[in-house]
């Protein structure tokens, strides 16, 4: 409580862009050409909305990997989400749906973005403030 008002419940989710996890689908196809059989391995990107919450992530933390966009070229870079604190009590599925919906909230795009636009805006503002206040808090090597 703050005075005679209730404080809102909060959920903190950390979005990690810089990691080495890549997801792709691997498929074997057999191709016949000139009476010769070739076995070919074909890789492709995982579909939009795919969630991985077992095997490749930590079993002791509330985290998951999700692909939220279609790759235009190359391999999709999935994002790693860590639920740091959840006062609201979201189920894993509710949280994933909210995050997926936020990826469609960028007014400049009619498709899903790689990261929720609120995360992109927060990152942009933090970098802007850091660039403007760098002289106030110099690090070693900064001039």
PDB file of C-alpha atoms in Angstrom:
ATOM      1  CA  UNK A   1       0.000   0.000   0.000  1.00  0.00           C
ATOM      2  CA  UNK A   2       1.031   3.534  -0.710  1.00  0.00           C
ATOM      3  CA  UNK A   3      -1.035   5.801   1.494  1.00  0.00           C
ATOM      4  CA  UNK A   4      -4.589   4.585   1.029  1.00  0.00           C
ATOM      5  CA  UNK A   5      -3.971   3.370  -2.557  1.00  0.00           C
ATOM      6  CA  UNK A   6      -3.042  -0.148  -3.612  1.00  0.00           C
ATOM      7  CA  UNK A   7       0.140  -0.533  -5.631  1.00  0.00           C
ATOM      8  CA  UNK A   8      -0.186  -2.253  -9.000  1.00  0.00           C
ATOM      9  CA  UNK A   9       1.035  -5.811  -9.395  1.00  0.00           C
ATOM     10  CA  UNK A  10       4.093  -6.141 -11.633  1.00  0.00           C
ATOM     11  CA  UNK A  11       5.731  -8.793 -13.764  1.00  0.00           C
ATOM     12  CA  UNK A  12       9.362  -8.354 -14.822  1.00  0.00           C
ATOM     13  CA  UNK A  13      10.503 -10.186 -17.943  1.00  0.00           C
ATOM     14  CA  UNK A  14      14.064  -9.924 -19.229  1.00  0.00           C
ATOM     15  CA  UNK A  15      14.485 -10.139 -23.014  1.00  0.00           C
ATOM     16  CA  UNK A  16      17.883 -11.368 -24.125  1.00  0.00           C
ATOM     17  CA  UNK A  17      18.880 -10.622 -27.713  1.00  0.00           C
ATOM     18  CA  UNK A  18      22.562 -11.515 -27.486  1.00  0.00           C
ATOM     19  CA  UNK A  19      22.886 -15.264 -27.137  1.00  0.00           C
ATOM     20  CA  UNK A  20      24.038 -18.133 -29.313  1.00  0.00           C
ATOM     21  CA  UNK A  21      20.823 -20.149 -29.597  1.00  0.00           C
ATOM     22  CA  UNK A  22      19.605 -20.734 -33.144  1.00  0.00           C
ATOM     23  CA  UNK A  23      16.636 -22.874 -34.060  1.00  0.00           C
ATOM     24  CA  UNK A  24      16.058 -24.413 -37.458  1.00  0.00           C
ATOM     25  CA  UNK A  25      14.202 -27.331 -38.971  1.00  0.00           C
ATOM     26  CA  UNK A  26      16.157 -30.062 -40.722  1.00  0.00           C
ATOM     27  CA  UNK A  27      14.491 -32.318 -43.260  1.00  0.00           C
ATOM     28  CA  UNK A  28      15.838 -35.104 -45.468  1.00  0.00           C
ATOM     29  CA  UNK A  29      14.507 -35.337 -49.012  1.00  0.00           C
ATOM     30  CA  UNK A  30      15.254 -37.851 -51.712  1.00  0.00           C
ATOM     31  CA  UNK A  31      15.676 -36.416 -55.191  1.00  0.00           C
ATOM     32  CA  UNK A  32      15.787 -38.487 -58.366  1.00  0.00           C
ATOM     33  CA  UNK A  33      17.738 -37.045 -61.257  1.00  0.00           C
ATOM     34  CA  UNK A  34      18.860 -38.945 -64.369  1.00  0.00           C
ATOM     35  CA  UNK A  35      18.063 -42.337 -62.809  1.00  0.00           C
ATOM     36  CA  UNK A  36      20.237 -41.464 -59.808  1.00  0.00           C
ATOM     37  CA  UNK A  37      18.937 -41.077 -56.273  1.00  0.00           C
ATOM     38  CA  UNK A  38      20.319 -38.266 -54.107  1.00  0.00           C
ATOM     39  CA  UNK A  39      19.580 -37.768 -50.426  1.00  0.00           C
ATOM     40  CA  UNK A  40      19.560 -34.073 -49.644  1.00  0.00           C
ATOM     41  CA  UNK A  41      19.425 -32.364 -46.256  1.00  0.00           C
ATOM     42  CA  UNK A  42      17.310 -29.223 -46.304  1.00  0.00           C
ATOM     43  CA  UNK A  43      17.229 -26.708 -43.473  1.00  0.00           C
ATOM     44  CA  UNK A  44      14.620 -24.028 -43.012  1.00  0.00           C
ATOM     45  CA  UNK A  45      13.559 -21.505 -40.398  1.00  0.00           C
ATOM     46  CA  UNK A  46      11.161 -22.440 -37.641  1.00  0.00           C
ATOM     47  CA  UNK A  47       7.614 -21.094 -37.957  1.00  0.00           C
ATOM     48  CA  UNK A  48       6.532 -17.836 -36.364  1.00  0.00           C
ATOM     49  CA  UNK A  49       5.153 -18.372 -32.872  1.00  0.00           C
ATOM     50  CA  UNK A  50       7.220 -21.472 -32.088  1.00  0.00           C
ATOM     51  CA  UNK A  51       8.010 -21.721 -28.364  1.00  0.00           C
ATOM     52  CA  UNK A  52      10.727 -23.906 -26.847  1.00  0.00           C
ATOM     53  CA  UNK A  53      10.476 -24.257 -23.083  1.00  0.00           C
ATOM     54  CA  UNK A  54      12.147 -27.635 -22.535  1.00  0.00           C
ATOM     55  CA  UNK A  55      15.462 -29.373 -23.245  1.00  0.00           C
ATOM     56  CA  UNK A  56      17.661 -26.412 -24.333  1.00  0.00           C
ATOM     57  CA  UNK A  57      16.832 -24.017 -21.492  1.00  0.00           C
ATOM     58  CA  UNK A  58      17.488 -24.050 -17.771  1.00  0.00           C
ATOM     59  CA  UNK A  59      15.133 -26.316 -15.800  1.00  0.00           C
ATOM     60  CA  UNK A  60      15.663 -24.202 -12.651  1.00  0.00           C
ATOM     61  CA  UNK A  61      14.495 -20.901 -14.100  1.00  0.00           C
ATOM     62  CA  UNK A  62      11.257 -19.678 -15.597  1.00  0.00           C
ATOM     63  CA  UNK A  63      12.451 -19.003 -19.120  1.00  0.00           C
ATOM     64  CA  UNK A  64      11.682 -19.878 -22.719  1.00  0.00           C
ATOM     65  CA  UNK A  65      12.828 -19.241 -26.275  1.00  0.00           C
ATOM     66  CA  UNK A  66      10.304 -17.960 -28.800  1.00  0.00           C
ATOM     67  CA  UNK A  67      10.408 -17.103 -32.491  1.00  0.00           C
ATOM     68  CA  UNK A  68       8.179 -14.107 -33.072  1.00  0.00           C
ATOM     69  CA  UNK A  69       8.847 -13.145 -36.686  1.00  0.00           C
ATOM     70  CA  UNK A  70       9.406 -14.496 -40.173  1.00  0.00           C
ATOM     71  CA  UNK A  71      12.961 -14.180 -41.450  1.00  0.00           C
ATOM     72  CA  UNK A  72      13.319 -12.187 -44.642  1.00  0.00           C
ATOM     73  CA  UNK A  73      16.766 -13.609 -45.292  1.00  0.00           C
ATOM     74  CA  UNK A  74      18.980 -15.971 -43.332  1.00  0.00           C
ATOM     75  CA  UNK A  75      18.248 -17.669 -40.026  1.00  0.00           C
ATOM     76  CA  UNK A  76      15.726 -16.318 -37.552  1.00  0.00           C
ATOM     77  CA  UNK A  77      17.279 -15.050 -34.368  1.00  0.00           C
ATOM     78  CA  UNK A  78      15.045 -16.210 -31.568  1.00  0.00           C
ATOM     79  CA  UNK A  79      14.839 -14.291 -28.304  1.00  0.00           C
ATOM     80  CA  UNK A  80      15.398 -15.697 -24.843  1.00  0.00           C
ATOM     81  CA  UNK A  81      12.879 -14.569 -22.219  1.00  0.00           C
ATOM     82  CA  UNK A  82      13.519 -14.857 -18.456  1.00  0.00           C
ATOM     83  CA  UNK A  83      10.651 -14.240 -16.036  1.00  0.00           C
ATOM     84  CA  UNK A  84      12.433 -12.490 -13.171  1.00  0.00           C
ATOM     85  CA  UNK A  85       9.467 -11.683 -10.940  1.00  0.00           C
ATOM     86  CA  UNK A  86       5.750 -12.365 -11.372  1.00  0.00           C
ATOM     87  CA  UNK A  87       3.353 -10.809  -8.874  1.00  0.00           C
ATOM     88  CA  UNK A  88       0.382 -11.141 -11.236  1.00  0.00           C
ATOM     89  CA  UNK A  89       0.666 -14.912 -11.501  1.00  0.00           C
ATOM     90  CA  UNK A  90       0.554 -15.328 -15.271  1.00  0.00           C
ATOM     91  CA  UNK A  91       0.516 -18.846 -16.615  1.00  0.00           C
ATOM     92  CA  UNK A  92       3.276 -19.593 -19.112  1.00  0.00           C
ATOM     93  CA  UNK A  93       0.758 -19.625 -21.972  1.00  0.00           C
ATOM     94  CA  UNK A  94      -0.789 -16.268 -20.972  1.00  0.00           C
ATOM     95  CA  UNK A  95       2.628 -14.633 -20.818  1.00  0.00           C
ATOM     96  CA  UNK A  96       3.592 -16.006 -24.241  1.00  0.00           C
ATOM     97  CA  UNK A  97       0.353 -14.725 -25.778  1.00  0.00           C
ATOM     98  CA  UNK A  98       0.921 -11.242 -24.337  1.00  0.00           C
ATOM     99  CA  UNK A  99       4.510 -11.150 -25.624  1.00  0.00           C
ATOM    100  CA  UNK A 100       3.440 -12.400 -29.057  1.00  0.00           C
ATOM    101  CA  UNK A 101       0.666  -9.784 -29.236  1.00  0.00           C
ATOM    102  CA  UNK A 102       3.105  -7.000 -28.316  1.00  0.00           C
ATOM    103  CA  UNK A 103       5.221  -7.910 -31.352  1.00  0.00           C
ATOM    104  CA  UNK A 104       2.360  -6.697 -33.570  1.00  0.00           C
ATOM    105  CA  UNK A 105       2.088  -3.305 -31.825  1.00  0.00           C
ATOM    106  CA  UNK A 106       4.648  -1.406 -33.938  1.00  0.00           C
ATOM    107  CA  UNK A 107       2.654   1.132 -35.996  1.00  0.00           C
ATOM    108  CA  UNK A 108       5.324   1.183 -38.720  1.00  0.00           C
ATOM    109  CA  UNK A 109       4.881  -2.479 -39.637  1.00  0.00           C
ATOM    110  CA  UNK A 110       1.947  -4.667 -40.621  1.00  0.00           C
ATOM    111  CA  UNK A 111       3.821  -7.853 -39.719  1.00  0.00           C
ATOM    112  CA  UNK A 112       5.265  -9.209 -36.513  1.00  0.00           C
ATOM    113  CA  UNK A 113       8.535  -7.696 -35.301  1.00  0.00           C
ATOM    114  CA  UNK A 114      11.431  -9.651 -33.803  1.00  0.00           C
ATOM    115  CA  UNK A 115      11.070  -7.958 -30.409  1.00  0.00           C
ATOM    116  CA  UNK A 116       8.039  -6.298 -28.813  1.00  0.00           C
ATOM    117  CA  UNK A 117       7.985  -2.621 -29.776  1.00  0.00           C
ATOM    118  CA  UNK A 118       7.899  -1.514 -26.118  1.00  0.00           C
ATOM    119  CA  UNK A 119      11.227  -3.330 -25.596  1.00  0.00           C
ATOM    120  CA  UNK A 120      12.682  -1.690 -28.701  1.00  0.00           C
ATOM    121  CA  UNK A 121      11.553   1.771 -27.535  1.00  0.00           C
ATOM    122  CA  UNK A 122      12.967   1.219 -24.018  1.00  0.00           C
ATOM    123  CA  UNK A 123      16.302   0.090 -25.512  1.00  0.00           C
ATOM    124  CA  UNK A 124      16.392   3.114 -27.821  1.00  0.00           C
ATOM    125  CA  UNK A 125      15.679   5.558 -24.962  1.00  0.00           C
ATOM    126  CA  UNK A 126      18.292   3.937 -22.692  1.00  0.00           C
ATOM    127  CA  UNK A 127      20.950   4.202 -25.421  1.00  0.00           C
ATOM    128  CA  UNK A 128      19.967   7.811 -26.140  1.00  0.00           C
ATOM    129  CA  UNK A 129      20.224   8.822 -22.476  1.00  0.00           C
ATOM    130  CA  UNK A 130      23.534   6.962 -22.135  1.00  0.00           C
ATOM    131  CA  UNK A 131      24.958   8.847 -25.114  1.00  0.00           C
ATOM    132  CA  UNK A 132      23.835  12.227 -23.730  1.00  0.00           C
ATOM    133  CA  UNK A 133      25.068  11.619 -20.171  1.00  0.00           C
ATOM    134  CA  UNK A 134      28.333   9.829 -20.950  1.00  0.00           C
ATOM    135  CA  UNK A 135      30.396  12.861 -19.964  1.00  0.00           C
ATOM    136  CA  UNK A 136      28.766  12.894 -16.489  1.00  0.00           C
ATOM    137  CA  UNK A 137      29.906   9.360 -15.662  1.00  0.00           C
ATOM    138  CA  UNK A 138      33.187   8.767 -17.512  1.00  0.00           C
ATOM    139  CA  UNK A 139      34.620   5.263 -17.662  1.00  0.00           C
ATOM    140  CA  UNK A 140      38.281   4.444 -17.955  1.00  0.00           C
ATOM    141  CA  UNK A 141      39.363   5.206 -21.488  1.00  0.00           C
ATOM    142  CA  UNK A 142      36.495   7.639 -22.184  1.00  0.00           C
ATOM    143  CA  UNK A 143      37.586  11.158 -22.989  1.00  0.00           C
TER     144      UNK A 143
END
